[in-house]
Amino acid sequence: MKKNAGAASLVEGDWRTRERVARLILQLGPSTAVALSVRLGLTPAAIRKHLDVMLADGTLVAREAPVRGPRGRGRPARLFALSDAGHARKGANAYDAVAVDALRFLRETAGEQAVEEFAHKRMAEWESRYEAQISMLPLSDRPAALVEALSADGYAGTMHYSSCGVHDGQHHCPVAHVAAEFPQLCEAETRTISHLVGTHVQRLATIAHGDGVCTTHIPHKIDSVRTAS
């Protein structure tokens, strides 16, 4: 009995560790084994065992990390990211098929304009939730406030500074599979982000198009001109 209890405890511990790995990748985006091991307090060898299992069960996908500068000896580092299945397990995507069918029906019966109007209405409701938190802030503070609001809603938002602006990231998209066929959802979201931060923005990447993170560039030179919807 003690042996069985110990085995069950080990399995439970492994499952919890892999859940932590998945949550961390959701938060950080594509990550190396070394970076994950540091954040989780595990050895690189231990984290790689979990990553191998998660690759085998389809939770993760891996690709070679880009190399900056001269390439050193040894095998190139790999970046691990959540697969489509991994994203589905971390978010409420159970109704994707129904949503796609509904939008296809809308497009077939009422045309592309109806899909665009639906996307606009959906994002208008999304914007109204955030506007009270963001619209009264100085323009320079709005990107960080948006990230905080997105994270509170489960989008796993992050913010990174670059030489020419700020990159707001969303590591989880609850409508990624739907937006893959209906980019109007992403386009409406980009316009809404522009409204909220008070300047023109540029969408650099989306999960719906196969990227690991939805990334929006917000330039440093923020003016008070709101983008027309």
PDB file of C-alpha atoms in Angstrom:
ATOM      1  CA  MET A   1       0.000   0.000   0.000  1.00  0.00           C
ATOM      2  CA  LYS A   2       2.813   2.392   0.864  1.00  0.00           C
ATOM      3  CA  LYS A   3       4.491   1.678  -2.481  1.00  0.00           C
ATOM      4  CA  ASN A   4       1.265   2.405  -4.374  1.00  0.00           C
ATOM      5  CA  ALA A   5       0.700   5.585  -2.357  1.00  0.00           C
ATOM      6  CA  GLY A   6       4.234   6.718  -3.151  1.00  0.00           C
ATOM      7  CA  ALA A   7       3.736   6.060  -6.862  1.00  0.00           C
ATOM      8  CA  ALA A   8       0.452   7.964  -6.848  1.00  0.00           C
ATOM      9  CA  SER A   9       2.127  10.864  -5.072  1.00  0.00           C
ATOM     10  CA  LEU A  10       4.909  10.897  -7.673  1.00  0.00           C
ATOM     11  CA  VAL A  11       2.414  10.933 -10.546  1.00  0.00           C
ATOM     12  CA  GLU A  12       0.456  13.750  -8.879  1.00  0.00           C
ATOM     13  CA  GLY A  13       3.676  15.684  -8.342  1.00  0.00           C
ATOM     14  CA  ASP A  14       4.663  15.259 -11.994  1.00  0.00           C
ATOM     15  CA  TRP A  15       1.242  16.443 -13.142  1.00  0.00           C
ATOM     16  CA  ARG A  16       1.435  19.526 -10.938  1.00  0.00           C
ATOM     17  CA  THR A  17       4.910  20.353 -12.234  1.00  0.00           C
ATOM     18  CA  ARG A  18       3.728  20.093 -15.836  1.00  0.00           C
ATOM     19  CA  GLU A  19       0.796  22.338 -15.035  1.00  0.00           C
ATOM     20  CA  ARG A  20       3.283  24.879 -13.668  1.00  0.00           C
ATOM     21  CA  VAL A  21       5.366  24.543 -16.835  1.00  0.00           C
ATOM     22  CA  ALA A  22       2.297  25.115 -19.036  1.00  0.00           C
ATOM     23  CA  ARG A  23       1.184  28.146 -17.000  1.00  0.00           C
ATOM     24  CA  LEU A  24       4.685  29.640 -17.143  1.00  0.00           C
ATOM     25  CA  ILE A  25       4.949  29.202 -20.916  1.00  0.00           C
ATOM     26  CA  LEU A  26       1.492  30.727 -21.237  1.00  0.00           C
ATOM     27  CA  GLN A  27       2.748  33.734 -19.274  1.00  0.00           C
ATOM     28  CA  LEU A  28       6.211  34.077 -20.852  1.00  0.00           C
ATOM     29  CA  GLY A  29       5.640  32.777 -24.344  1.00  0.00           C
ATOM     30  CA  PRO A  30       8.119  30.414 -26.084  1.00  0.00           C
ATOM     31  CA  SER A  31      10.914  29.606 -23.596  1.00  0.00           C
ATOM     32  CA  THR A  32      14.076  27.522 -23.344  1.00  0.00           C
ATOM     33  CA  ALA A  33      14.496  24.660 -20.909  1.00  0.00           C
ATOM     34  CA  VAL A  34      17.136  26.641 -19.028  1.00  0.00           C
ATOM     35  CA  ALA A  35      14.874  29.676 -18.626  1.00  0.00           C
ATOM     36  CA  LEU A  36      12.023  27.483 -17.371  1.00  0.00           C
ATOM     37  CA  SER A  37      14.286  25.614 -14.951  1.00  0.00           C
ATOM     38  CA  VAL A  38      15.469  28.889 -13.407  1.00  0.00           C
ATOM     39  CA  ARG A  39      11.952  30.228 -12.949  1.00  0.00           C
ATOM     40  CA  LEU A  40      10.647  26.945 -11.492  1.00  0.00           C
ATOM     41  CA  GLY A  41      13.667  26.135  -9.321  1.00  0.00           C
ATOM     42  CA  LEU A  42      14.391  22.817 -11.058  1.00  0.00           C
ATOM     43  CA  THR A  43      17.526  21.491 -12.719  1.00  0.00           C
ATOM     44  CA  PRO A  44      17.668  21.690 -16.527  1.00  0.00           C
ATOM     45  CA  ALA A  45      17.775  17.883 -16.631  1.00  0.00           C
ATOM     46  CA  ALA A  46      14.612  17.611 -14.533  1.00  0.00           C
ATOM     47  CA  ILE A  47      12.713  20.191 -16.581  1.00  0.00           C
ATOM     48  CA  ARG A  48      13.731  18.487 -19.841  1.00  0.00           C
ATOM     49  CA  LYS A  49      12.118  15.235 -18.663  1.00  0.00           C
ATOM     50  CA  HIS A  50       8.832  17.056 -18.189  1.00  0.00           C
ATOM     51  CA  LEU A  51       9.216  18.871 -21.511  1.00  0.00           C
ATOM     52  CA  ASP A  52       9.798  15.556 -23.304  1.00  0.00           C
ATOM     53  CA  VAL A  53       6.557  14.169 -21.862  1.00  0.00           C
ATOM     54  CA  MET A  54       4.649  17.314 -22.819  1.00  0.00           C
ATOM     55  CA  LEU A  55       6.039  17.159 -26.354  1.00  0.00           C
ATOM     56  CA  ALA A  56       5.005  13.512 -26.606  1.00  0.00           C
ATOM     57  CA  ASP A  57       1.440  14.136 -25.401  1.00  0.00           C
ATOM     58  CA  GLY A  58       1.001  17.115 -27.734  1.00  0.00           C
ATOM     59  CA  THR A  59       0.850  19.858 -25.102  1.00  0.00           C
ATOM     60  CA  LEU A  60       3.995  21.544 -26.423  1.00  0.00           C
ATOM     61  CA  VAL A  61       5.789  22.127 -29.700  1.00  0.00           C
ATOM     62  CA  ALA A  62       9.470  23.021 -30.063  1.00  0.00           C
ATOM     63  CA  ARG A  63      11.641  24.891 -32.520  1.00  0.00           C
ATOM     64  CA  GLU A  64      15.244  26.076 -32.617  1.00  0.00           C
ATOM     65  CA  ALA A  65      15.840  29.373 -30.846  1.00  0.00           C
ATOM     66  CA  PRO A  66      17.131  32.177 -33.113  1.00  0.00           C
ATOM     67  CA  VAL A  67      20.866  32.788 -32.709  1.00  0.00           C
ATOM     68  CA  ARG A  68      22.136  36.344 -32.317  1.00  0.00           C
ATOM     69  CA  GLY A  69      25.809  36.775 -33.126  1.00  0.00           C
ATOM     70  CA  PRO A  70      28.357  34.001 -33.825  1.00  0.00           C
ATOM     71  CA  ARG A  71      27.044  30.504 -33.237  1.00  0.00           C
ATOM     72  CA  GLY A  72      28.826  28.579 -30.492  1.00  0.00           C
ATOM     73  CA  ARG A  73      29.523  24.893 -30.187  1.00  0.00           C
ATOM     74  CA  GLY A  74      26.935  22.335 -29.195  1.00  0.00           C
ATOM     75  CA  ARG A  75      23.331  21.810 -30.090  1.00  0.00           C
ATOM     76  CA  PRO A  76      21.249  24.967 -30.592  1.00  0.00           C
ATOM     77  CA  ALA A  77      18.817  25.800 -27.811  1.00  0.00           C
ATOM     78  CA  ARG A  78      15.162  24.977 -28.399  1.00  0.00           C
ATOM     79  CA  LEU A  79      12.164  27.142 -27.647  1.00  0.00           C
ATOM     80  CA  PHE A  80       9.138  25.361 -26.188  1.00  0.00           C
ATOM     81  CA  ALA A  81       5.651  26.766 -26.803  1.00  0.00           C
ATOM     82  CA  LEU A  82       2.094  25.631 -26.167  1.00  0.00           C
ATOM     83  CA  SER A  83       0.567  23.742 -29.084  1.00  0.00           C
ATOM     84  CA  ASP A  84      -2.994  24.333 -30.264  1.00  0.00           C
ATOM     85  CA  ALA A  85      -4.034  21.489 -27.961  1.00  0.00           C
ATOM     86  CA  GLY A  86      -2.061  23.033 -25.105  1.00  0.00           C
ATOM     87  CA  HIS A  87      -3.766  26.389 -25.580  1.00  0.00           C
ATOM     88  CA  ALA A  88      -7.130  24.652 -25.665  1.00  0.00           C
ATOM     89  CA  ARG A  89      -6.426  22.946 -22.351  1.00  0.00           C
ATOM     90  CA  LYS A  90      -5.521  26.284 -20.750  1.00  0.00           C
ATOM     91  CA  GLY A  91      -8.545  28.226 -21.959  1.00  0.00           C
ATOM     92  CA  ALA A  92     -12.262  28.025 -22.639  1.00  0.00           C
ATOM     93  CA  ASN A  93     -12.215  26.811 -26.266  1.00  0.00           C
ATOM     94  CA  ALA A  94     -14.875  24.088 -25.960  1.00  0.00           C
ATOM     95  CA  TYR A  95     -17.312  26.013 -28.171  1.00  0.00           C
ATOM     96  CA  ASP A  96     -14.908  26.819 -31.026  1.00  0.00           C
ATOM     97  CA  ALA A  97     -16.663  24.555 -33.511  1.00  0.00           C
ATOM     98  CA  VAL A  98     -20.059  26.071 -32.729  1.00  0.00           C
ATOM     99  CA  ALA A  99     -18.658  29.605 -32.999  1.00  0.00           C
ATOM    100  CA  VAL A 100     -17.049  28.875 -36.375  1.00  0.00           C
ATOM    101  CA  ASP A 101     -20.264  27.321 -37.708  1.00  0.00           C
ATOM    102  CA  ALA A 102     -22.284  30.314 -36.502  1.00  0.00           C
ATOM    103  CA  LEU A 103     -19.964  32.823 -38.156  1.00  0.00           C
ATOM    104  CA  ARG A 104     -19.893  30.801 -41.372  1.00  0.00           C
ATOM    105  CA  PHE A 105     -23.686  30.855 -41.406  1.00  0.00           C
ATOM    106  CA  LEU A 106     -23.670  34.602 -40.769  1.00  0.00           C
ATOM    107  CA  ARG A 107     -21.201  35.149 -43.613  1.00  0.00           C
ATOM    108  CA  GLU A 108     -23.160  32.947 -46.034  1.00  0.00           C
ATOM    109  CA  THR A 109     -26.532  34.504 -45.248  1.00  0.00           C
ATOM    110  CA  ALA A 110     -25.638  38.147 -44.576  1.00  0.00           C
ATOM    111  CA  GLY A 111     -22.165  38.636 -46.077  1.00  0.00           C
ATOM    112  CA  GLU A 112     -18.723  39.660 -44.834  1.00  0.00           C
ATOM    113  CA  GLN A 113     -20.043  43.010 -43.585  1.00  0.00           C
ATOM    114  CA  ALA A 114     -22.203  41.195 -41.032  1.00  0.00           C
ATOM    115  CA  VAL A 115     -19.150  39.361 -39.693  1.00  0.00           C
ATOM    116  CA  GLU A 116     -17.304  42.668 -39.373  1.00  0.00           C
ATOM    117  CA  GLU A 117     -20.246  44.195 -37.525  1.00  0.00           C
ATOM    118  CA  PHE A 118     -20.317  41.231 -35.150  1.00  0.00           C
ATOM    119  CA  ALA A 119     -16.592  41.601 -34.470  1.00  0.00           C
ATOM    120  CA  HIS A 120     -17.032  45.343 -33.883  1.00  0.00           C
ATOM    121  CA  LYS A 121     -19.920  44.761 -31.445  1.00  0.00           C
ATOM    122  CA  ARG A 122     -17.971  42.100 -29.548  1.00  0.00           C
ATOM    123  CA  MET A 123     -14.958  44.378 -29.152  1.00  0.00           C
ATOM    124  CA  ALA A 124     -17.137  47.361 -28.198  1.00  0.00           C
ATOM    125  CA  GLU A 125     -18.283  45.370 -25.181  1.00  0.00           C
ATOM    126  CA  TRP A 126     -14.647  44.367 -24.488  1.00  0.00           C
ATOM    127  CA  GLU A 127     -13.559  48.005 -24.722  1.00  0.00           C
ATOM    128  CA  SER A 128     -16.280  49.240 -22.390  1.00  0.00           C
ATOM    129  CA  ARG A 129     -14.976  46.985 -19.612  1.00  0.00           C
ATOM    130  CA  TYR A 130     -11.462  48.397 -19.859  1.00  0.00           C
ATOM    131  CA  GLU A 131     -12.165  52.021 -20.716  1.00  0.00           C
ATOM    132  CA  ALA A 132     -13.097  53.006 -17.174  1.00  0.00           C
ATOM    133  CA  GLN A 133      -9.720  51.703 -15.940  1.00  0.00           C
ATOM    134  CA  ILE A 134      -7.643  53.195 -18.754  1.00  0.00           C
ATOM    135  CA  SER A 135      -9.214  56.272 -20.361  1.00  0.00           C
ATOM    136  CA  MET A 136      -8.509  58.634 -17.444  1.00  0.00           C
ATOM    137  CA  LEU A 137      -4.815  57.717 -17.253  1.00  0.00           C
ATOM    138  CA  PRO A 138      -1.976  59.667 -18.895  1.00  0.00           C
ATOM    139  CA  LEU A 139      -1.277  58.228 -22.341  1.00  0.00           C
ATOM    140  CA  SER A 140       2.151  56.958 -21.279  1.00  0.00           C
ATOM    141  CA  ASP A 141       0.576  54.843 -18.511  1.00  0.00           C
ATOM    142  CA  ARG A 142      -2.084  53.208 -20.653  1.00  0.00           C
ATOM    143  CA  PRO A 143      -0.073  50.291 -22.149  1.00  0.00           C
ATOM    144  CA  ALA A 144       0.807  48.971 -18.673  1.00  0.00           C
ATOM    145  CA  ALA A 145      -2.792  49.423 -17.503  1.00  0.00           C
ATOM    146  CA  LEU A 146      -4.029  47.511 -20.547  1.00  0.00           C
ATOM    147  CA  VAL A 147      -1.653  44.637 -19.806  1.00  0.00           C
ATOM    148  CA  GLU A 148      -2.896  44.521 -16.223  1.00  0.00           C
ATOM    149  CA  ALA A 149      -6.520  44.449 -17.382  1.00  0.00           C
ATOM    150  CA  LEU A 150      -5.814  41.744 -19.954  1.00  0.00           C
ATOM    151  CA  SER A 151      -4.048  39.587 -17.384  1.00  0.00           C
ATOM    152  CA  ALA A 152      -6.960  39.918 -14.973  1.00  0.00           C
ATOM    153  CA  ASP A 153      -9.235  38.609 -17.746  1.00  0.00           C
ATOM    154  CA  GLY A 154      -7.029  35.582 -18.419  1.00  0.00           C
ATOM    155  CA  TYR A 155      -5.168  36.831 -21.500  1.00  0.00           C
ATOM    156  CA  ALA A 156      -1.766  36.471 -19.764  1.00  0.00           C
ATOM    157  CA  GLY A 157      -0.635  39.952 -20.785  1.00  0.00           C
ATOM    158  CA  THR A 158       3.005  41.069 -20.769  1.00  0.00           C
ATOM    159  CA  MET A 159       4.827  44.246 -21.730  1.00  0.00           C
ATOM    160  CA  HIS A 160       8.308  44.681 -23.188  1.00  0.00           C
ATOM    161  CA  TYR A 161      10.074  47.924 -24.033  1.00  0.00           C
ATOM    162  CA  SER A 162      11.922  48.383 -27.310  1.00  0.00           C
ATOM    163  CA  SER A 163      13.945  51.259 -28.737  1.00  0.00           C
ATOM    164  CA  CYS A 164      10.939  52.626 -30.617  1.00  0.00           C
ATOM    165  CA  GLY A 165       8.008  51.731 -28.408  1.00  0.00           C
ATOM    166  CA  VAL A 166       6.277  49.152 -26.261  1.00  0.00           C
ATOM    167  CA  HIS A 167       5.280  45.621 -27.198  1.00  0.00           C
ATOM    168  CA  ASP A 168       2.100  44.483 -25.457  1.00  0.00           C
ATOM    169  CA  GLY A 169       1.751  40.713 -25.557  1.00  0.00           C
ATOM    170  CA  GLN A 170      -1.185  38.373 -25.051  1.00  0.00           C
ATOM    171  CA  HIS A 171      -0.033  34.808 -24.407  1.00  0.00           C
ATOM    172  CA  HIS A 172      -3.525  33.370 -24.448  1.00  0.00           C
ATOM    173  CA  CYS A 173      -6.340  33.974 -26.925  1.00  0.00           C
ATOM    174  CA  PRO A 174      -9.710  32.368 -26.157  1.00  0.00           C
ATOM    175  CA  VAL A 175     -10.860  32.768 -29.782  1.00  0.00           C
ATOM    176  CA  ALA A 176      -7.635  31.808 -31.577  1.00  0.00           C
ATOM    177  CA  HIS A 177      -9.144  28.950 -33.578  1.00  0.00           C
ATOM    178  CA  VAL A 178     -12.115  31.059 -34.611  1.00  0.00           C
ATOM    179  CA  ALA A 179      -9.927  34.048 -35.544  1.00  0.00           C
ATOM    180  CA  ALA A 180      -7.791  31.797 -37.751  1.00  0.00           C
ATOM    181  CA  GLU A 181     -10.734  31.684 -40.193  1.00  0.00           C
ATOM    182  CA  PHE A 182     -12.247  35.048 -39.310  1.00  0.00           C
ATOM    183  CA  PRO A 183      -9.419  37.639 -39.076  1.00  0.00           C
ATOM    184  CA  GLN A 184     -12.064  40.326 -38.553  1.00  0.00           C
ATOM    185  CA  LEU A 185     -11.880  39.407 -34.850  1.00  0.00           C
ATOM    186  CA  CYS A 186      -8.171  40.247 -34.690  1.00  0.00           C
ATOM    187  CA  GLU A 187      -8.650  43.411 -36.743  1.00  0.00           C
ATOM    188  CA  ALA A 188     -11.406  44.627 -34.426  1.00  0.00           C
ATOM    189  CA  GLU A 189      -9.280  43.867 -31.388  1.00  0.00           C
ATOM    190  CA  THR A 190      -6.363  45.848 -32.833  1.00  0.00           C
ATOM    191  CA  ARG A 191      -8.624  48.880 -33.402  1.00  0.00           C
ATOM    192  CA  THR A 192      -9.900  48.587 -29.840  1.00  0.00           C
ATOM    193  CA  ILE A 193      -6.366  48.505 -28.429  1.00  0.00           C
ATOM    194  CA  SER A 194      -5.628  51.623 -30.471  1.00  0.00           C
ATOM    195  CA  HIS A 195      -8.678  53.367 -29.002  1.00  0.00           C
ATOM    196  CA  LEU A 196      -7.716  52.412 -25.455  1.00  0.00           C
ATOM    197  CA  VAL A 197      -4.080  53.550 -25.610  1.00  0.00           C
ATOM    198  CA  GLY A 198      -4.927  56.668 -27.619  1.00  0.00           C
ATOM    199  CA  THR A 199      -2.626  56.189 -30.606  1.00  0.00           C
ATOM    200  CA  HIS A 200      -2.129  54.182 -33.769  1.00  0.00           C
ATOM    201  CA  VAL A 201      -0.823  50.681 -33.038  1.00  0.00           C
ATOM    202  CA  GLN A 202       0.511  47.860 -35.196  1.00  0.00           C
ATOM    203  CA  ARG A 203      -0.247  44.168 -34.717  1.00  0.00           C
ATOM    204  CA  LEU A 204       3.028  42.298 -35.239  1.00  0.00           C
ATOM    205  CA  ALA A 205       1.915  38.728 -34.530  1.00  0.00           C
ATOM    206  CA  THR A 206      -1.153  36.727 -33.576  1.00  0.00           C
ATOM    207  CA  ILE A 207      -1.730  33.300 -32.095  1.00  0.00           C
ATOM    208  CA  ALA A 208      -4.466  32.817 -34.706  1.00  0.00           C
ATOM    209  CA  HIS A 209      -1.817  33.004 -37.444  1.00  0.00           C
ATOM    210  CA  GLY A 210       0.431  30.461 -35.738  1.00  0.00           C
ATOM    211  CA  ASP A 211       2.609  32.795 -33.654  1.00  0.00           C
ATOM    212  CA  GLY A 212       3.324  32.010 -30.023  1.00  0.00           C
ATOM    213  CA  VAL A 213       2.043  35.357 -28.764  1.00  0.00           C
ATOM    214  CA  CYS A 214      -0.331  38.089 -29.952  1.00  0.00           C
ATOM    215  CA  THR A 215       2.019  41.091 -30.074  1.00  0.00           C
ATOM    216  CA  THR A 216       0.944  44.706 -30.526  1.00  0.00           C
ATOM    217  CA  HIS A 217       3.480  47.487 -31.059  1.00  0.00           C
ATOM    218  CA  ILE A 218       2.623  50.791 -29.367  1.00  0.00           C
ATOM    219  CA  PRO A 219       5.016  53.588 -30.395  1.00  0.00           C
ATOM    220  CA  HIS A 220       6.741  55.779 -27.816  1.00  0.00           C
ATOM    221  CA  LYS A 221       5.462  58.935 -29.490  1.00  0.00           C
ATOM    222  CA  ILE A 222       1.914  58.668 -28.180  1.00  0.00           C
ATOM    223  CA  ASP A 223      -0.394  61.467 -29.240  1.00  0.00           C
ATOM    224  CA  SER A 224      -3.957  62.216 -28.298  1.00  0.00           C
ATOM    225  CA  VAL A 225      -5.466  61.406 -31.691  1.00  0.00           C
ATOM    226  CA  ARG A 226      -7.799  58.447 -31.375  1.00  0.00           C
ATOM    227  CA  THR A 227      -7.960  56.107 -34.337  1.00  0.00           C
ATOM    228  CA  ALA A 228     -11.301  56.190 -36.100  1.00  0.00           C
ATOM    229  CA  SER A 229     -13.307  52.996 -35.847  1.00  0.00           C
TER     230      SER A 229
END
